[in-house]
Short mmCIF file of C-alpha atoms in Angstrom, two decimals:
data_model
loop_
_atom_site.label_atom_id
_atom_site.label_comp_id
_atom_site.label_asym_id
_atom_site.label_seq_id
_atom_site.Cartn_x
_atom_site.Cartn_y
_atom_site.Cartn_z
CA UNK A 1 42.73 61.82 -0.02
CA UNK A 2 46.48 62.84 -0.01
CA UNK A 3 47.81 63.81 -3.28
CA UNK A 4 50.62 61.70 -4.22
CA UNK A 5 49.99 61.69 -8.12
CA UNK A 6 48.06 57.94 -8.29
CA UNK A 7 44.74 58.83 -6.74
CA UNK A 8 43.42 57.18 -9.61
CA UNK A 9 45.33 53.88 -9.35
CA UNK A 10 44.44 54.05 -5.34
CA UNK A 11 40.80 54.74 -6.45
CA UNK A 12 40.53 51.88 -8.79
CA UNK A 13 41.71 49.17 -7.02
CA UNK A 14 38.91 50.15 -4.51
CA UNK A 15 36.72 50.48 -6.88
CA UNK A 16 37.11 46.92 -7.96
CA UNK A 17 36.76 45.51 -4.22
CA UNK A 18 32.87 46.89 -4.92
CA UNK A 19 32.27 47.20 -8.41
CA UNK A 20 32.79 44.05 -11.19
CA UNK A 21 36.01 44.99 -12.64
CA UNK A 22 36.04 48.21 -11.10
CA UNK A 23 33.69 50.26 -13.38
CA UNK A 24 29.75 50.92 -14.08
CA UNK A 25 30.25 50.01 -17.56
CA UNK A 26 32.93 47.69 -19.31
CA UNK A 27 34.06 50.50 -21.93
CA UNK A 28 35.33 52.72 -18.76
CA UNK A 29 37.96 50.27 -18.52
CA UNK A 30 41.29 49.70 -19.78
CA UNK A 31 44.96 48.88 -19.08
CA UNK A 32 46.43 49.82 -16.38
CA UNK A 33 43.73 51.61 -15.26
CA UNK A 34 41.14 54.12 -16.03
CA UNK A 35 42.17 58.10 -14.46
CA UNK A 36 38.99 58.77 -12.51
CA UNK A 37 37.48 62.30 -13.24
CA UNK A 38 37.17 64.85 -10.59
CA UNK A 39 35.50 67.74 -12.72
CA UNK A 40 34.91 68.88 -15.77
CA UNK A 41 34.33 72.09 -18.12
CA UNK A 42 34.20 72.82 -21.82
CA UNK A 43 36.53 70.77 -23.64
CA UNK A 44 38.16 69.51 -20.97
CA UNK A 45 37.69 66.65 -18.04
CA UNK A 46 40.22 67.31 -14.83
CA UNK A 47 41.29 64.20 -13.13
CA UNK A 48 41.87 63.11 -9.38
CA UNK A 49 45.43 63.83 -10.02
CA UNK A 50 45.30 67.11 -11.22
CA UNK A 51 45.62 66.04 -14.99
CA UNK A 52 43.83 68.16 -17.82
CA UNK A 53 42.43 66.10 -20.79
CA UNK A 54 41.00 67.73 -24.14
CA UNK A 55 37.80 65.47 -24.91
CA UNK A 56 36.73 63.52 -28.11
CA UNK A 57 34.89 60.97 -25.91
CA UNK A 58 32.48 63.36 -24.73
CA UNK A 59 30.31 60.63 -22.70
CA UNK A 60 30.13 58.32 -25.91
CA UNK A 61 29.04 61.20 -27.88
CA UNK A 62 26.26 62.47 -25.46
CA UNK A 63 27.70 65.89 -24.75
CA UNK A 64 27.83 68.07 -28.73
CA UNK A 65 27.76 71.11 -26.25
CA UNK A 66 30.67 69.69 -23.99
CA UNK A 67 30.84 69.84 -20.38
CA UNK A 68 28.84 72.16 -17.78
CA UNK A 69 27.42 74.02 -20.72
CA UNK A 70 26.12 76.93 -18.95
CA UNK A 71 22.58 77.50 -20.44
CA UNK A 72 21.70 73.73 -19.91
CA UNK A 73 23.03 74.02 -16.34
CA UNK A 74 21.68 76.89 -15.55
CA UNK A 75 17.64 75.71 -16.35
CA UNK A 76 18.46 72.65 -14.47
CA UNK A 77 19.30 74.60 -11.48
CA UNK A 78 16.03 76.35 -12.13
CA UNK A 79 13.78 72.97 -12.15
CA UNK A 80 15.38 71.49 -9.31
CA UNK A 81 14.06 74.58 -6.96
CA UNK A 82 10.58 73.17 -8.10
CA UNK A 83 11.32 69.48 -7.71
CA UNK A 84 12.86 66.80 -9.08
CA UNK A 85 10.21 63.59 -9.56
CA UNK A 86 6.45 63.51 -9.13
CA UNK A 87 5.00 60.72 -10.43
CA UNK A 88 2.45 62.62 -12.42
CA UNK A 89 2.61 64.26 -16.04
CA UNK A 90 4.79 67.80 -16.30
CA UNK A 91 3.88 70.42 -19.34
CA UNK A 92 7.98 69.92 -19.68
CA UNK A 93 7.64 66.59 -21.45
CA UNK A 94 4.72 67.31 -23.51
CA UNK A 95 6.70 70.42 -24.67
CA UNK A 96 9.98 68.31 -24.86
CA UNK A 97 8.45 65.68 -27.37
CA UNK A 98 6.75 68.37 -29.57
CA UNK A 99 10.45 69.26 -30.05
CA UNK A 100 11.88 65.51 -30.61
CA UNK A 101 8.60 65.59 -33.42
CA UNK A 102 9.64 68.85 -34.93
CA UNK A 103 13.34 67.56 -35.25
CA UNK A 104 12.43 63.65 -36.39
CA UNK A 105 9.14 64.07 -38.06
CA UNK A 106 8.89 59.79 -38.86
CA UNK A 107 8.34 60.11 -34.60
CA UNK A 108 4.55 61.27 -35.12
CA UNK A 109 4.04 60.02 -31.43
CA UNK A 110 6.76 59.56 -28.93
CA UNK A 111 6.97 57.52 -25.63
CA UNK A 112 10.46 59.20 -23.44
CA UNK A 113 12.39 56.47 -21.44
CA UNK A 114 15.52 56.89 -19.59
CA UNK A 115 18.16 55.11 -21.68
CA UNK A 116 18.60 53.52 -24.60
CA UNK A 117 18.43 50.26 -24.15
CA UNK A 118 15.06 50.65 -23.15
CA UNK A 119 14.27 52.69 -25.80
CA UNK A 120 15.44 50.16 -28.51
CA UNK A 121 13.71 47.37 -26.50
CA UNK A 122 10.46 48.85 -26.31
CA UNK A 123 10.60 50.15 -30.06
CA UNK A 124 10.64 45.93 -30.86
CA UNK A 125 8.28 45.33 -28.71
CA UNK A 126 5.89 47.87 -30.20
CA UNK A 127 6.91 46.60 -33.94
CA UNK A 128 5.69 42.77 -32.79
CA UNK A 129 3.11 43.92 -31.25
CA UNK A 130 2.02 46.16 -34.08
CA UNK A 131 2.97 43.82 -36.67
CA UNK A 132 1.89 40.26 -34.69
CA UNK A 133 5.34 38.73 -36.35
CA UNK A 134 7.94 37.43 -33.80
CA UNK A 135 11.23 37.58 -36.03
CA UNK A 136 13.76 40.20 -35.90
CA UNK A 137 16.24 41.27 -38.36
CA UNK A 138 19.43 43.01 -37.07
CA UNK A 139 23.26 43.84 -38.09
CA UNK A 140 26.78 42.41 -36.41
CA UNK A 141 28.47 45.50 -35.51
CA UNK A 142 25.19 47.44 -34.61
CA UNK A 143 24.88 47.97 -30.90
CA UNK A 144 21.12 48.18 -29.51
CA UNK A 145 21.60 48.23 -25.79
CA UNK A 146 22.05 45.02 -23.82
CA UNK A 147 18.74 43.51 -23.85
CA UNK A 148 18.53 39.97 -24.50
CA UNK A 149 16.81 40.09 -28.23
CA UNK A 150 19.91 42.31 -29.57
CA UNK A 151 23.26 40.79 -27.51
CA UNK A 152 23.50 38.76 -30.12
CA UNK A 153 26.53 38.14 -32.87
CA UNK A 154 26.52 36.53 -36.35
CA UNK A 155 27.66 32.57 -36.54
CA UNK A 156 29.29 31.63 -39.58
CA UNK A 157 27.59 32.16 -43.04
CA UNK A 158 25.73 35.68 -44.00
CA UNK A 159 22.30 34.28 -42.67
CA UNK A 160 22.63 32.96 -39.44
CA UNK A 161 20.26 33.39 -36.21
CA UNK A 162 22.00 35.08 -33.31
CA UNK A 163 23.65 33.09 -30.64
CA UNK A 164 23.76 35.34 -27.49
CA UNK A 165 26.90 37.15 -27.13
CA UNK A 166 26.47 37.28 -23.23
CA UNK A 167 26.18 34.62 -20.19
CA UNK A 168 22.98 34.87 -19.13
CA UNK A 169 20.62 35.28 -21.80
CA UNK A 170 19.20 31.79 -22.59
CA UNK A 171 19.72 30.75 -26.92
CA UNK A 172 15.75 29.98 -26.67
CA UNK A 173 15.96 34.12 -26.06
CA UNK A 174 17.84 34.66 -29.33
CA UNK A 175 15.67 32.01 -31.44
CA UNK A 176 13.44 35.23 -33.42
CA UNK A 177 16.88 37.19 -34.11
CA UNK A 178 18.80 37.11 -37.51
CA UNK A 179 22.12 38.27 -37.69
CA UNK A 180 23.04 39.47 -41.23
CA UNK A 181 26.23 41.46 -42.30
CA UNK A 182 25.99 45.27 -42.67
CA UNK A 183 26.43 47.13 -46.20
CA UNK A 184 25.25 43.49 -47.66
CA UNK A 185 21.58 44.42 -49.21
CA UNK A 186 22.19 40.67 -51.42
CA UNK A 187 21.74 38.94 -47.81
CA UNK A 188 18.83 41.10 -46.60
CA UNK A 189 17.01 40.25 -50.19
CA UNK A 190 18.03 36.43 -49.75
CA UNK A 191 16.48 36.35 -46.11
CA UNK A 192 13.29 37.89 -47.02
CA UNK A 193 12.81 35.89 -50.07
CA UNK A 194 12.45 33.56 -47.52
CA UNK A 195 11.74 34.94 -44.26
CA UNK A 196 9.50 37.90 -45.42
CA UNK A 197 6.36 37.26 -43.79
CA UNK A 198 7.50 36.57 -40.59
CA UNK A 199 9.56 39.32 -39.77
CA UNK A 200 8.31 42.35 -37.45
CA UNK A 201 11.40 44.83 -37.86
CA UNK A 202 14.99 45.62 -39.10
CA UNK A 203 16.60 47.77 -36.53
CA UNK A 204 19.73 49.65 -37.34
CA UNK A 205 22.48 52.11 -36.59
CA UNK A 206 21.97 54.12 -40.18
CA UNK A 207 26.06 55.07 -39.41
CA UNK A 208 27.52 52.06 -37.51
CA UNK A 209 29.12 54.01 -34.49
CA UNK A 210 30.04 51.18 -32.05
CA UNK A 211 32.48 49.41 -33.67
CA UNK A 212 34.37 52.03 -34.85
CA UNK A 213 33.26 53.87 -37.49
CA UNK A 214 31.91 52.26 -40.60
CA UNK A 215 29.29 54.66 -43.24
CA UNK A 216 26.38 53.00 -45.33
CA UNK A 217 27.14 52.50 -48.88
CA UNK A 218 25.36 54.41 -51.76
CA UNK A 219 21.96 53.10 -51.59
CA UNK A 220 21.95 50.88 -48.62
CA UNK A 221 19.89 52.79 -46.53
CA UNK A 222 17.67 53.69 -48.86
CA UNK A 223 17.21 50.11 -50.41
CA UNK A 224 16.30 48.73 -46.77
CA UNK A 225 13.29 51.39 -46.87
CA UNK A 226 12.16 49.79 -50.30
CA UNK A 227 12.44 46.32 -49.26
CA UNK A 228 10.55 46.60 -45.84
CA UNK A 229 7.82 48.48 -47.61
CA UNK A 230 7.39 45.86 -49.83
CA UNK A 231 7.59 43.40 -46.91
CA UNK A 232 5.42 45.45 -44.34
CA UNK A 233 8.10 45.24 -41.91
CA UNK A 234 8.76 48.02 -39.64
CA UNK A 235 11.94 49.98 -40.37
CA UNK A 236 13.91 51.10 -36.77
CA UNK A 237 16.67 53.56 -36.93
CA UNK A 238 18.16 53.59 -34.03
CA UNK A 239 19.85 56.90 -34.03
CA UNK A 240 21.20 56.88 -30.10
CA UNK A 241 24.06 58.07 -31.52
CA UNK A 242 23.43 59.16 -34.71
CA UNK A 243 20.67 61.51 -33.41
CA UNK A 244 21.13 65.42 -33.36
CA UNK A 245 24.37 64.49 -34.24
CA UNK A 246 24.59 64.36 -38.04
CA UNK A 247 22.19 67.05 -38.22
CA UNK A 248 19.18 68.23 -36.16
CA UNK A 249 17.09 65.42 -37.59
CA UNK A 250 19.98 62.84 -37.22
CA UNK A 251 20.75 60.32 -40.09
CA UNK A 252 16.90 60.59 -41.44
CA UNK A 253 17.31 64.19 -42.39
CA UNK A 254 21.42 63.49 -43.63
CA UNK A 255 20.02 60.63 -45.90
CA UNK A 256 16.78 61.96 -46.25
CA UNK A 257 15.05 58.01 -45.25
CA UNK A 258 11.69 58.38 -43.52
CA UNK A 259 11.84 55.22 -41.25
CA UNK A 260 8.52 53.88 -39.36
CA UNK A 261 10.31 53.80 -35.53
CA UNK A 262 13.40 55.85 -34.10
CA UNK A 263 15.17 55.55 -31.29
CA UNK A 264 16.98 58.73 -29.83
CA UNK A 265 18.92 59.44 -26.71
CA UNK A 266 23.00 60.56 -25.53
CA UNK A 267 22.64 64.25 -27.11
CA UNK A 268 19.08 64.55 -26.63
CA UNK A 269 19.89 64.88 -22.74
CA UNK A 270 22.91 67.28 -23.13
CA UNK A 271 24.30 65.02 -20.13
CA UNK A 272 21.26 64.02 -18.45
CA UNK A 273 19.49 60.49 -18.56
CA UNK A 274 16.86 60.13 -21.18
CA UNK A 275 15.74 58.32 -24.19
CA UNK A 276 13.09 58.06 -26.74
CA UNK A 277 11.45 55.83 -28.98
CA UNK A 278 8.55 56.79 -31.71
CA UNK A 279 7.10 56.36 -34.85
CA UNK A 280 3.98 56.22 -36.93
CA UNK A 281 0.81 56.92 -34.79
CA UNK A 282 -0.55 53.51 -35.92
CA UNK A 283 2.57 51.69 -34.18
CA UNK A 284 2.37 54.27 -30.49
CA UNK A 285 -1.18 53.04 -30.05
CA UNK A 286 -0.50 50.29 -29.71
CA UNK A 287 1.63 51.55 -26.36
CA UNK A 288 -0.24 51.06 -23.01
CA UNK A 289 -2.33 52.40 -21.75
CA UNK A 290 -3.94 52.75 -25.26
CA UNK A 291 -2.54 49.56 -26.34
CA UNK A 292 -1.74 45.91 -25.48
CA UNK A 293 2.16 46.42 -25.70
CA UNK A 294 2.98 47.67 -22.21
CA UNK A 295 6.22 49.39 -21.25
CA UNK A 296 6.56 51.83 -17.87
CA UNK A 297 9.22 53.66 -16.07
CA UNK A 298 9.21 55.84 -12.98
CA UNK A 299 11.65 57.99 -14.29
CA UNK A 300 10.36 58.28 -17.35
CA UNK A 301 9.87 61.85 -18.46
CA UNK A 302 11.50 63.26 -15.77
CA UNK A 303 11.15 66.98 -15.13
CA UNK A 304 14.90 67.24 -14.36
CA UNK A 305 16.17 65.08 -17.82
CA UNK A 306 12.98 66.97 -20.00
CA UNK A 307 14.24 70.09 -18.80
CA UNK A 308 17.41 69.71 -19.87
CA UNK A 309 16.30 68.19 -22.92
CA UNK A 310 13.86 70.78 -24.00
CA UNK A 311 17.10 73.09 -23.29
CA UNK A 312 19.03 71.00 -26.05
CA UNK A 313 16.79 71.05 -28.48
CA UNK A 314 15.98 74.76 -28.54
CA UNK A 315 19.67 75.06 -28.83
CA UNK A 316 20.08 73.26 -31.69
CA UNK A 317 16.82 74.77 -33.45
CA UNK A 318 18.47 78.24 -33.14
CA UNK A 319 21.97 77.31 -33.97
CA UNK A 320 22.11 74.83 -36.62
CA UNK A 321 22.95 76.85 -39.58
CA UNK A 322 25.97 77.80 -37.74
CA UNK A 323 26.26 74.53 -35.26
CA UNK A 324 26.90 71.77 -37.95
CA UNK A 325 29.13 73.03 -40.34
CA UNK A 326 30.85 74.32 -37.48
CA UNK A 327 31.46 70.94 -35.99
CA UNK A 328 32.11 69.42 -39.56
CA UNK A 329 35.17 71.96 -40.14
CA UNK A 330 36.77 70.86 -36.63
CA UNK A 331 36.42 67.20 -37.49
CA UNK A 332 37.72 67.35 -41.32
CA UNK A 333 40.80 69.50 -39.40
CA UNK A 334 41.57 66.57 -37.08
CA UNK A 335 41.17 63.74 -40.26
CA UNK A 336 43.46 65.37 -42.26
CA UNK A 337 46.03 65.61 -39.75
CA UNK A 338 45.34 62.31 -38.63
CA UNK A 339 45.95 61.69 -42.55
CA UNK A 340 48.80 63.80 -43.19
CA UNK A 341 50.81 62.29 -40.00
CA UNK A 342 50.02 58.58 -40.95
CA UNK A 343 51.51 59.39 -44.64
CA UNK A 344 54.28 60.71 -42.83
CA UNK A 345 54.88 57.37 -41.28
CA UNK A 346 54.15 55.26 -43.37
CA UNK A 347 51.36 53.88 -41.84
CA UNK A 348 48.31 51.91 -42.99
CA UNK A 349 45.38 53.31 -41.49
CA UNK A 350 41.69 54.29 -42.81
CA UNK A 351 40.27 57.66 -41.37
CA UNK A 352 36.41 57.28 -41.67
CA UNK A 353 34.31 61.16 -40.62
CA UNK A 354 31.49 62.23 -41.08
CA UNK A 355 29.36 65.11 -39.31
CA UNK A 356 30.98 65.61 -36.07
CA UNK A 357 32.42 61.58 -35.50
CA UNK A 358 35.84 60.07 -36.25
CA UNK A 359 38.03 57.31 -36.35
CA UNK A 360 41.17 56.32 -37.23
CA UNK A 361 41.80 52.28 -38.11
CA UNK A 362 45.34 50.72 -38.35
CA UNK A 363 44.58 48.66 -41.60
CA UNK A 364 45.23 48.37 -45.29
CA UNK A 365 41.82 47.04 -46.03
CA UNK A 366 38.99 49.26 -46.30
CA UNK A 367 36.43 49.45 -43.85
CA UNK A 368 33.01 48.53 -44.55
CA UNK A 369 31.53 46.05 -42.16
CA UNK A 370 31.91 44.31 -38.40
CA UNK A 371 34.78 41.58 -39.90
CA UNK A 372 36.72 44.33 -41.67
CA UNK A 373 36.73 46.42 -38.90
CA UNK A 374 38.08 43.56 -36.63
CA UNK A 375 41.29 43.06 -39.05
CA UNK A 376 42.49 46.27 -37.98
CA UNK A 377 45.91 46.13 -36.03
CA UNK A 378 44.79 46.46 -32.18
CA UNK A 379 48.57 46.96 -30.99
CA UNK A 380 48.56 49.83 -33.03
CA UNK A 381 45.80 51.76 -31.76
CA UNK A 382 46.23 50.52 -27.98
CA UNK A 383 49.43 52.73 -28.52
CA UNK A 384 48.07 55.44 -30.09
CA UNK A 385 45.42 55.65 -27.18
CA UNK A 386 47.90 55.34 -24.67
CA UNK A 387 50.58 58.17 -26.01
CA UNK A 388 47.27 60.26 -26.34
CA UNK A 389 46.17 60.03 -22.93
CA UNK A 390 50.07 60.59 -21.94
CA UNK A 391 49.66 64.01 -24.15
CA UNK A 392 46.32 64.81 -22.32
CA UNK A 393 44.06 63.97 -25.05
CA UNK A 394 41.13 61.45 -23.93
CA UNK A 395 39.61 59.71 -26.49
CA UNK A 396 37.60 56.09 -26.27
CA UNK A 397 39.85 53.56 -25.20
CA UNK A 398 38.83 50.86 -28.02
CA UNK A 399 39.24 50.54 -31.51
CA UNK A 400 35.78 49.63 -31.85
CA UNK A 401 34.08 52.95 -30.41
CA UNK A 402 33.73 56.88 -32.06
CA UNK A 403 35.51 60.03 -31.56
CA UNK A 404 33.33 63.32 -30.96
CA UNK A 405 34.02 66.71 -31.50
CA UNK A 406 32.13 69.40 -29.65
CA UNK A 407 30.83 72.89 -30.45
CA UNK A 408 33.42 74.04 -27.40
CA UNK A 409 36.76 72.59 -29.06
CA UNK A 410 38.68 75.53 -29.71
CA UNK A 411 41.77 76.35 -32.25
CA UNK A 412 44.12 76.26 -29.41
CA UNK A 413 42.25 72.42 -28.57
CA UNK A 414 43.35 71.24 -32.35
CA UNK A 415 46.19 72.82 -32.32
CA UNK A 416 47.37 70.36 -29.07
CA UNK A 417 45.55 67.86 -30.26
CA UNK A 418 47.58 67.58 -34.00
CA UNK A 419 50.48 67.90 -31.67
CA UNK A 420 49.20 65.04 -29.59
CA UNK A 421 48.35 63.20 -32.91
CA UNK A 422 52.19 63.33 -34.24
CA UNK A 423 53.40 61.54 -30.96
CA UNK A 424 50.45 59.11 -31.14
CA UNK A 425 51.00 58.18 -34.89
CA UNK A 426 54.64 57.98 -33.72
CA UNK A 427 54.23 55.19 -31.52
CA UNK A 428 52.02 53.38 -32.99
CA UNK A 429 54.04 52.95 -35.97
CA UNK A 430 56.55 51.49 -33.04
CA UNK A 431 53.65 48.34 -33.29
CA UNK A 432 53.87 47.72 -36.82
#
């Protein structure tokens, strides 16, 4: 392909004569068009055209050690001399999940899968089948993976059952899901005053991560564990993102909660597809083949994506003490810029962090659920995206997704990016 500085415009629009709106997922997209990456290292992704971006997307927060990390790489490399898929059980994922159990001790027994969708599907499947209720309780804003029980949205009202959010997936489908308003504990003890006895789980992102960046408030968390105690109903974090993120045992060692499922995946790969779900030993039995509730998957366990895994995990074991307040210091220096600069403009923004995630939202109001986060001025932050990329700084292209710092970011990275920031900031207050 000839260099003339568009190779990515040139790319899309083949990519869209082949692939539905010219991506493999819908959040690669945006306006004009998505740069399409050629390589990347460290901090940094290199584009078709040549163009060096400093990375807070980091794969939707998959990648804590950034890109090509060497030590991850370099025990692939080793594994794939020996194979890649067999079809038949490695010592790799045995070791692998004594890890995930070390790290997430609620996960007393632990079934890998290869993404998280499936984990998250299969983790309600085990709690009905465990439980023999049907109903589901979930949270607008949380984002479980695109199976049919949780592509659902809230209707009006704080108790409504989920109408699907998707063509495709038939309301019939959607029938066992409730819908209730995060940070609202009132309209979780209204449903189950009601509702109690019938429902099998409450899944949730502990840390709402996919539509922006919203925290629990004092006591949430901890008063869902009381209430589905009391209700026998099976407690799901679903820490995909939140996972090895917060700390090494995710949101249930940050809020020290104890739920009776997880769901882990994006860092546990270090860039390499897998998942897992797990819980109480009670709920895995009842996983095939020792149980009724079946769920397979060729590529399940893979020595390749266990490999890698195990790799991550040792990482983290050794490194912590140093790892996450590391992480912490880079992301409070990029919020209070991000603060400092929107003062400076006069602009109305909340700046929610915690751990190594971020996000800025153009809005007076504060932040605390899906419908607050929704107020938030949309010109303002398609601007600030925009001047960003223009300044080499890639970060996810929607309001309603997280920022991610990385163990690689350097000084010199936040010193460009607080640079980047100021021209960002300036723009956007161009929108207001």
């Amino acid at each position: 392909m000839s260099k003339n500085n568009n190779c990515s415009e040139i790319l899309f629009e083949r990519a869209k004569k082949i692939l539905p709106g010219g991506v493999n997922s819908p959040v690669r997209a945006f306006n004009p068009y998505p740069f399409f990456v050629k390589h990347a290292m460290g901090s940094k992704l290199f584009d078709v055209d040549d163009k060096v971006y400093i990375d807070y997307c980091n794969a939707y927060g998959a990648l804590l050690f950034g890109h090509a990390y060497p030590q991850i790489i370099d025990t692939v490399k080793t594994q794939l001399t020996n194979g890649t898929l067999y079809g038949a059980p490695t010592e790799q994922e045995v070791a692998f999940a004594e890890l995930i159990k070390q790290a997430s001790p609620c996960m007393e027994m632990i079934r890998l899968t290869n993404t998280g969708t499936e984990a998250t599907m299969h983790a309600i499947r085990a709690a009905r089948g465990y439980t023999g209720r049907k109903k589901i309780i979930k949270f607008e804003g949380c984002f479980h993976g695109s199976h049919d029980n949780v592509l659902v949205k809230a209707g009006s009202g704080a108790t409504t059952f989920g109408t699907p959010n998707s063509l495709g997936i038939p309301e019939e489908t959607t029938k066992n899901t409730i819908v209730l308003p995060y940070n609202d504990i009132a309209a979780v003890e209204t449903v189950l005053e009601q509702e109690g006895n019938n429902i099998a789980a409450i899944i949730v992102e502990p840390i709402l991560a996919n539509v922006g960046l919203i925290l629990p408030k004092t006591n949430y968390l901890s008063t869902l564990r009381k209430l589905t105690s009391q209700y026998g109903i099976v407690l799901i974090f679903d820490e995909i993102i939140t996972g090895f993120r917060l700390a090494l045992g995710g949101a249930q060692e940050y809020f020290n909660i104890k739920p009776d499922m997880a769901t882990l995946g994006k860092v546990l790969g270090g860039g390499f597809p897998v998942a897992a779900f797990g819980g109480k030993t009670e709920i895995m039995q009842t996983i095939s083949p020792i149980g009724e509730v079946y769920q397979a998957g060729t590529f399940s366990g893979n020595p390749i994506s266990a490999t890698a895994g195990y790799t991550v995990l040792n990482l983290l074991t050794q490194k912590k003490h140093q790892l996450y307040p590391h992480l912490q210091k880079t992301t409070n220096e990029l919020c209070k810029a991000l603060s400092d600069l929107s003062k400076n403009y006069n602009l109305p923004t909340q700046i929610h962090n915690i751990a190594s995630l971020y996000q800025i939202f153009f809005t007076n109001q504060p932040i605390t659920n899906y419908t607050c986060a929704k107020s938030s001025n949309i010109k303002m932050f398609n601007a600030y995206f925009h001047e960003l990329l223009k300044q080499g700084v890639f970060i996810p292209p929607s309001q309603f997704e997280t920022c991610f710092t990385s163990t690689v970011h350097s000084p010199e990275d936040i010193n460009c990016t607080v640079e980047a920031f100021d021209k960002a900031l300036a723009a956007a207050s161009k929108e207001a």
